[in-house]
mmCIF file with all atom_site columns, C-alpha atoms in Angstrom:
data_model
loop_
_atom_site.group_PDB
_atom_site.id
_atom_site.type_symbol
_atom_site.label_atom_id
_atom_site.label_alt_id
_atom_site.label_comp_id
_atom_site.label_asym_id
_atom_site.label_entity_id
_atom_site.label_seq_id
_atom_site.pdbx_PDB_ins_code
_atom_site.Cartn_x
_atom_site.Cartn_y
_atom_site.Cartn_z
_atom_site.occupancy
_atom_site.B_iso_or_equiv
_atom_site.pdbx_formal_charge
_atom_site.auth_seq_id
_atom_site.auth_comp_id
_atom_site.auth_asym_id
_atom_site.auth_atom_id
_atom_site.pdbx_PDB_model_num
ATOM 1   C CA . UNK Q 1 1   ? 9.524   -28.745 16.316  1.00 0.00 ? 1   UNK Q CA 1
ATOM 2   C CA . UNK Q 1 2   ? 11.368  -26.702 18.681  1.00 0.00 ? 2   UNK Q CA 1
ATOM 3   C CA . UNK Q 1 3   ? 14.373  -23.804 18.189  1.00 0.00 ? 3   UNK Q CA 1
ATOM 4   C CA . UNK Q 1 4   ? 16.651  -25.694 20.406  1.00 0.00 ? 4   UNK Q CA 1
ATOM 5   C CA . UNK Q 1 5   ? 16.220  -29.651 19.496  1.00 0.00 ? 5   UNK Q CA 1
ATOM 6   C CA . UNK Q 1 6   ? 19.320  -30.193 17.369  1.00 0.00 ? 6   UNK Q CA 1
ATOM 7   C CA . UNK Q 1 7   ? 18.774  -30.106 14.092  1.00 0.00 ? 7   UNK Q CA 1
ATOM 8   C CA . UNK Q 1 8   ? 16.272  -27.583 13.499  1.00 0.00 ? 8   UNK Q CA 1
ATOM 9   C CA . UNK Q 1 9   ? 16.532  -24.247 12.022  1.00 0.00 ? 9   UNK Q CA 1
ATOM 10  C CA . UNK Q 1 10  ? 17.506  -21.478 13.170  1.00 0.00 ? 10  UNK Q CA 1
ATOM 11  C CA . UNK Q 1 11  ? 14.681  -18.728 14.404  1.00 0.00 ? 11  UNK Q CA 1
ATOM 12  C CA . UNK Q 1 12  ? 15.353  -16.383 11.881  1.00 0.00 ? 12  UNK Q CA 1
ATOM 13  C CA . UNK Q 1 13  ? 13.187  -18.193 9.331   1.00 0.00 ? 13  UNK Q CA 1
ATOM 14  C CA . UNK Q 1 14  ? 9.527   -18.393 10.170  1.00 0.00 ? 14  UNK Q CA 1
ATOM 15  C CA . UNK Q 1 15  ? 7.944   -22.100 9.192   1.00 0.00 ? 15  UNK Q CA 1
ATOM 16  C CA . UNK Q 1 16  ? 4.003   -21.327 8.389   1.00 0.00 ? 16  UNK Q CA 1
ATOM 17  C CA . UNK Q 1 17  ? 1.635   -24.320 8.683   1.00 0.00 ? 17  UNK Q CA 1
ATOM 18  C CA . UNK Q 1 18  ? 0.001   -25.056 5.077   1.00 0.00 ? 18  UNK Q CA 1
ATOM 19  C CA . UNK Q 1 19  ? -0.663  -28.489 2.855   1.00 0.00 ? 19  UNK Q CA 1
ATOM 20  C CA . UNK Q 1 20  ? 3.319   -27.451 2.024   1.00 0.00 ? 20  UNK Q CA 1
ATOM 21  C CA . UNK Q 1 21  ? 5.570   -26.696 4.419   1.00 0.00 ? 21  UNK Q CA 1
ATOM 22  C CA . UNK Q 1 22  ? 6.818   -23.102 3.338   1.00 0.00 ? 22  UNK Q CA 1
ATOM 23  C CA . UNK Q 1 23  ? 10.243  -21.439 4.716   1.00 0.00 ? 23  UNK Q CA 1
ATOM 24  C CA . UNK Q 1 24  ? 10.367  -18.107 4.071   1.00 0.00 ? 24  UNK Q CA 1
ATOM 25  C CA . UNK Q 1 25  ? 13.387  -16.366 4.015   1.00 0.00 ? 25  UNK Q CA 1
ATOM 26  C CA . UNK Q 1 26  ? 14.802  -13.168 6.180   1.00 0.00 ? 26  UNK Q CA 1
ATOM 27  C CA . UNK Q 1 27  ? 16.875  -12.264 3.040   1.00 0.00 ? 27  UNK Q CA 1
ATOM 28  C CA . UNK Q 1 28  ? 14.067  -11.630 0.568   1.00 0.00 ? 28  UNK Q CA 1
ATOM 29  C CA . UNK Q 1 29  ? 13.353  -8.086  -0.054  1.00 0.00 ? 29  UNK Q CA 1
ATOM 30  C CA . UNK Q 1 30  ? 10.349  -6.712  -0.698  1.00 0.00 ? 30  UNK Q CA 1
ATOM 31  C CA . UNK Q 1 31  ? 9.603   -5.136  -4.364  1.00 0.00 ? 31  UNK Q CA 1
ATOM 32  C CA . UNK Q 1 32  ? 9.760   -1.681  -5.182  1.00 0.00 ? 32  UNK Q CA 1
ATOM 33  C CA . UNK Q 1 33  ? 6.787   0.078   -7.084  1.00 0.00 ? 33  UNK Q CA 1
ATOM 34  C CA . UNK Q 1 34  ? 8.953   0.042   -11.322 1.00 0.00 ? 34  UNK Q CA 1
ATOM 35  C CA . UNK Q 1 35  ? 7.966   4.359   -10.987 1.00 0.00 ? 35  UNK Q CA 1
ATOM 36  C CA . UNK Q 1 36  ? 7.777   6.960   -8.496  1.00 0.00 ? 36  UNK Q CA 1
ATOM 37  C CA . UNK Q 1 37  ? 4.954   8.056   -6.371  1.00 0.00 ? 37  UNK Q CA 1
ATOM 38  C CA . UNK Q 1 38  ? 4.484   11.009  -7.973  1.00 0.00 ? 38  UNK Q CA 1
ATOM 39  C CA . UNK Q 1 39  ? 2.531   9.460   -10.801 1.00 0.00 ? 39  UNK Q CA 1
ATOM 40  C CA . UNK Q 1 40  ? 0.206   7.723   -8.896  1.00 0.00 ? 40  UNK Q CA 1
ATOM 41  C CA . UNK Q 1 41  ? -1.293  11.050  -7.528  1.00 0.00 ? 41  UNK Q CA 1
ATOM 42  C CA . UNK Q 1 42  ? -1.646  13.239  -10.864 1.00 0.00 ? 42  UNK Q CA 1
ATOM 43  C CA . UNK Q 1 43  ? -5.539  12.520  -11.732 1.00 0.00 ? 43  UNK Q CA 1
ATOM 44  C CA . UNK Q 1 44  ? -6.417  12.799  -7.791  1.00 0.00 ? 44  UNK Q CA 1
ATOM 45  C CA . UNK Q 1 45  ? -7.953  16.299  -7.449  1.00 0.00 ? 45  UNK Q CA 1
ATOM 46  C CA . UNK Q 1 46  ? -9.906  16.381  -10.798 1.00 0.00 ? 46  UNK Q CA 1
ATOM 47  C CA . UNK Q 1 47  ? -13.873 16.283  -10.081 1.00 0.00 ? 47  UNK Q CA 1
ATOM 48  C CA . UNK Q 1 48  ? -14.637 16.443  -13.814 1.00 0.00 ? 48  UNK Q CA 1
ATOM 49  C CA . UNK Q 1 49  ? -15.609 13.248  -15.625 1.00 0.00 ? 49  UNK Q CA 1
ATOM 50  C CA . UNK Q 1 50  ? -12.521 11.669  -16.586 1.00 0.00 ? 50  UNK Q CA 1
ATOM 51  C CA . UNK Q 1 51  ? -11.355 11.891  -20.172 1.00 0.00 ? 51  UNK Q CA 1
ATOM 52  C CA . UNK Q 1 52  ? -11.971 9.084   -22.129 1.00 0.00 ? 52  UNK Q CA 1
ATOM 53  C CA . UNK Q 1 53  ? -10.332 9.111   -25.702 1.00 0.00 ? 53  UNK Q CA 1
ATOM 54  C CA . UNK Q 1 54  ? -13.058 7.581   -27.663 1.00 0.00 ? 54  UNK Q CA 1
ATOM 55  C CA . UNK Q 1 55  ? -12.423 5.417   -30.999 1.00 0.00 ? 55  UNK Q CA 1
ATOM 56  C CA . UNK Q 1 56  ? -11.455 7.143   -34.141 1.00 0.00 ? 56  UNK Q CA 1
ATOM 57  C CA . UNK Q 1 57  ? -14.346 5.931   -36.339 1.00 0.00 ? 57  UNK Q CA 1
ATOM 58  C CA . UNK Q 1 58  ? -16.238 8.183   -33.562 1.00 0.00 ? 58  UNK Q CA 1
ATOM 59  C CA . UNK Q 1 59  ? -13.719 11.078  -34.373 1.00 0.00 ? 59  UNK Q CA 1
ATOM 60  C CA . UNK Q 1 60  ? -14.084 11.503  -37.598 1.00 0.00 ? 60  UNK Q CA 1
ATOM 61  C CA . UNK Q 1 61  ? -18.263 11.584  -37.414 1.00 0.00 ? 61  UNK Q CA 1
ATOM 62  C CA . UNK Q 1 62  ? -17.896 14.690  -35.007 1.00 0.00 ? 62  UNK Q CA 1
ATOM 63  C CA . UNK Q 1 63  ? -17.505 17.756  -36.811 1.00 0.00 ? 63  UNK Q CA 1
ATOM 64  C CA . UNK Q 1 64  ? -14.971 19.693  -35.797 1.00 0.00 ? 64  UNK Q CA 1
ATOM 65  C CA . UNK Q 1 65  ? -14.786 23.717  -34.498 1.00 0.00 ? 65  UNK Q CA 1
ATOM 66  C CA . UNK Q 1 66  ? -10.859 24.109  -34.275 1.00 0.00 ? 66  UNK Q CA 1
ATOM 67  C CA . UNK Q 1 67  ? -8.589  24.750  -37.020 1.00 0.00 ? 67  UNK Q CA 1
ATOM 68  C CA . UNK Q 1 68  ? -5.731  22.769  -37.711 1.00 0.00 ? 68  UNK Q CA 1
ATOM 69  C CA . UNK Q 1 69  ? -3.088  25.301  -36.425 1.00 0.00 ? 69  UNK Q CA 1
ATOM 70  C CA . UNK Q 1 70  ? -4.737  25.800  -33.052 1.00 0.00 ? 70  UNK Q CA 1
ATOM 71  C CA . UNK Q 1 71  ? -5.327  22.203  -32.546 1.00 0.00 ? 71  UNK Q CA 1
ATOM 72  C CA . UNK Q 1 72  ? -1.405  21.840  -33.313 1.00 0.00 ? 72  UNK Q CA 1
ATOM 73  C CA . UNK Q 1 73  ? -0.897  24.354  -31.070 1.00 0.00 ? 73  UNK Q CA 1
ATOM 74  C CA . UNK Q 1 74  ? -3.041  23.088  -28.499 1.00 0.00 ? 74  UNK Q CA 1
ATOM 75  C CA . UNK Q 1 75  ? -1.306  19.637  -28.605 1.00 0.00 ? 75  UNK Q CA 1
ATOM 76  C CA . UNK Q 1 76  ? 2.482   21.118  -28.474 1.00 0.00 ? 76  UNK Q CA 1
ATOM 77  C CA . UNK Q 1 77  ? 1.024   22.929  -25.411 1.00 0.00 ? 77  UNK Q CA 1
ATOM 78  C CA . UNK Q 1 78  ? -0.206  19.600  -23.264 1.00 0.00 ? 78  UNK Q CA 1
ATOM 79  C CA . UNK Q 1 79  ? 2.882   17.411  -24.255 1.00 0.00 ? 79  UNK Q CA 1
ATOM 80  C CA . UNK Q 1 80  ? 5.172   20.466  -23.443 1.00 0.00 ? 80  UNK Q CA 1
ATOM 81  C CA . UNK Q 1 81  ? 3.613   20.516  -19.965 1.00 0.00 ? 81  UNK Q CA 1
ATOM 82  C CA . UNK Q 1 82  ? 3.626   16.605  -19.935 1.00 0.00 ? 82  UNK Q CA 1
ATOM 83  C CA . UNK Q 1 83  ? 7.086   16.475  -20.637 1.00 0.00 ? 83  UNK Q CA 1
ATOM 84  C CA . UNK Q 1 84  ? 7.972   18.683  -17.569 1.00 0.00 ? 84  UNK Q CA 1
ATOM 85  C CA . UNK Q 1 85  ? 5.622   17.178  -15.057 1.00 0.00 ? 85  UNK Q CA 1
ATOM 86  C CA . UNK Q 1 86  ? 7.508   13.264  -15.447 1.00 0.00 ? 86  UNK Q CA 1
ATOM 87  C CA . UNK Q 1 87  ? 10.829  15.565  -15.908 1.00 0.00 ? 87  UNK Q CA 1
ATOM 88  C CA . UNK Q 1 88  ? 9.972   17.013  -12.520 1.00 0.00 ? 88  UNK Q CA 1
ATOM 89  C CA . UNK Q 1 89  ? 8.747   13.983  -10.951 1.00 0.00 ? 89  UNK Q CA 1
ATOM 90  C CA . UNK Q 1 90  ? 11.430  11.878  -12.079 1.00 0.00 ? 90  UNK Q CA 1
ATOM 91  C CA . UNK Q 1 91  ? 14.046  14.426  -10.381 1.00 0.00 ? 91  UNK Q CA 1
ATOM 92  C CA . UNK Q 1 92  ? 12.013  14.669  -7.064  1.00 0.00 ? 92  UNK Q CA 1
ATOM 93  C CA . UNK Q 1 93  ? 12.229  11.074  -7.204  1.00 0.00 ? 93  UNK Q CA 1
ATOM 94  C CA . UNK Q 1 94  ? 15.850  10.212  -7.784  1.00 0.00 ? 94  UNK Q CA 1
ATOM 95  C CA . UNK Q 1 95  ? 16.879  13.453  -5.569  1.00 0.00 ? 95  UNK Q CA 1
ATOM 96  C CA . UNK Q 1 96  ? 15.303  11.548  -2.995  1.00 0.00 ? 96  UNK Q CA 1
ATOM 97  C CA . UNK Q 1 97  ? 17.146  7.800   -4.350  1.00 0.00 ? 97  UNK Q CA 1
ATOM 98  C CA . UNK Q 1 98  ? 20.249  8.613   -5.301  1.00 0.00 ? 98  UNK Q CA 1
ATOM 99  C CA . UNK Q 1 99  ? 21.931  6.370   -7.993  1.00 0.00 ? 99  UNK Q CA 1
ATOM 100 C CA . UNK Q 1 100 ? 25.212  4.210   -7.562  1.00 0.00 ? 100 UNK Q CA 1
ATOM 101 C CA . UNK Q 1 101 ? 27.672  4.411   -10.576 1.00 0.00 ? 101 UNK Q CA 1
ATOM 102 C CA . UNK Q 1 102 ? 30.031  2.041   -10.861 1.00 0.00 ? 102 UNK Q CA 1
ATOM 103 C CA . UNK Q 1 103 ? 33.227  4.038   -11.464 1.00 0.00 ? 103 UNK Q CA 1
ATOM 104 C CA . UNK Q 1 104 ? 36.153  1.380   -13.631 1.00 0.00 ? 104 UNK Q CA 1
ATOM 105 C CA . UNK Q 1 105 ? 38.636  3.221   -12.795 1.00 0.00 ? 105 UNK Q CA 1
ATOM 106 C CA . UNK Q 1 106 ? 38.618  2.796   -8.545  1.00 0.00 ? 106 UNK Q CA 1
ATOM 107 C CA . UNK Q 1 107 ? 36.449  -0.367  -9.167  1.00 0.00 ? 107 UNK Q CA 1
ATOM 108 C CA . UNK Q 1 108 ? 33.895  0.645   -6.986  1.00 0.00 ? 108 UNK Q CA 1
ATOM 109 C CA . UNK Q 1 109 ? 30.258  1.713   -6.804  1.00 0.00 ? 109 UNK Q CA 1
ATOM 110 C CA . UNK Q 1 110 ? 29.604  5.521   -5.823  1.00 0.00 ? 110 UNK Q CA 1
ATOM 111 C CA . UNK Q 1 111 ? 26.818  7.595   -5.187  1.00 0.00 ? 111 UNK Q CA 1
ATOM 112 C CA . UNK Q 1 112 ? 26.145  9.767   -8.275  1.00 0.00 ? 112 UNK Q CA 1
ATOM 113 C CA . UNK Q 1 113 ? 25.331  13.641  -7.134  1.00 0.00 ? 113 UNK Q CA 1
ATOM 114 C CA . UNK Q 1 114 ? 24.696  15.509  -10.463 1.00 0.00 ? 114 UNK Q CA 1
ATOM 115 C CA . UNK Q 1 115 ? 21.501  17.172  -10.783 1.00 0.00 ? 115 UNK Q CA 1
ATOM 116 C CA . UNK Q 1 116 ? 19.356  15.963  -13.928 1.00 0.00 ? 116 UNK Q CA 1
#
């Protein structure tokens, strides 16, 4: 089926040959990754063997050598620095993707430009 017979459709959709015949569309977008690219490099650089949190039956047979307070303290410590690595990824992220705010009173979307 050619571009110019009358009829046919127009060569800005692309007709693949299959048991069905698909049309795909110029208008569909392709899908963006749901979180930034910043998380998908955090465990890159480690040689150790990777942590594996084992089952808590297991736990509770190993005897432990911390005391409570300096586990404590040792957990506030690695969700504090948690907390600031997907703070600071997250505002890398939408430094580089600014967001659109819809503002009611113009009636029209704008680009937001406050820091997080």
């Amino acid at each position: 089926m050619s571009t110019k017979q009358k009829g046919a459709l127009p060569p800005k959709y692309n007709i693949h040959s299959s048991p069905y015949q698909k049309v795909k569309s110029p208008f569909r977008k392709p899908k963006k990754a749901p979180y930034p690219d910043e998380f998908i490099h955090f465990n890159r650089k480690i040689k150790q063997r990777p942590f594996v949190i084992t089952k808590p039956t297991t736990d509770a047979e190993v005897p432990s050598c911390l005391d409570a307070e300096d586990a404590l303290d040792i957990y506030e410590q690695v969700t504090d620095t948690a907390a600031k690595t997907i703070q600071l990824a997250f505002r890398k992220y939408f430094r580089r993707h600014p967001q659109l705010v819809f503002d009611e009173d113009a009636e029209q979307a704008v680009l937001s430009l406050s820091k997080m």
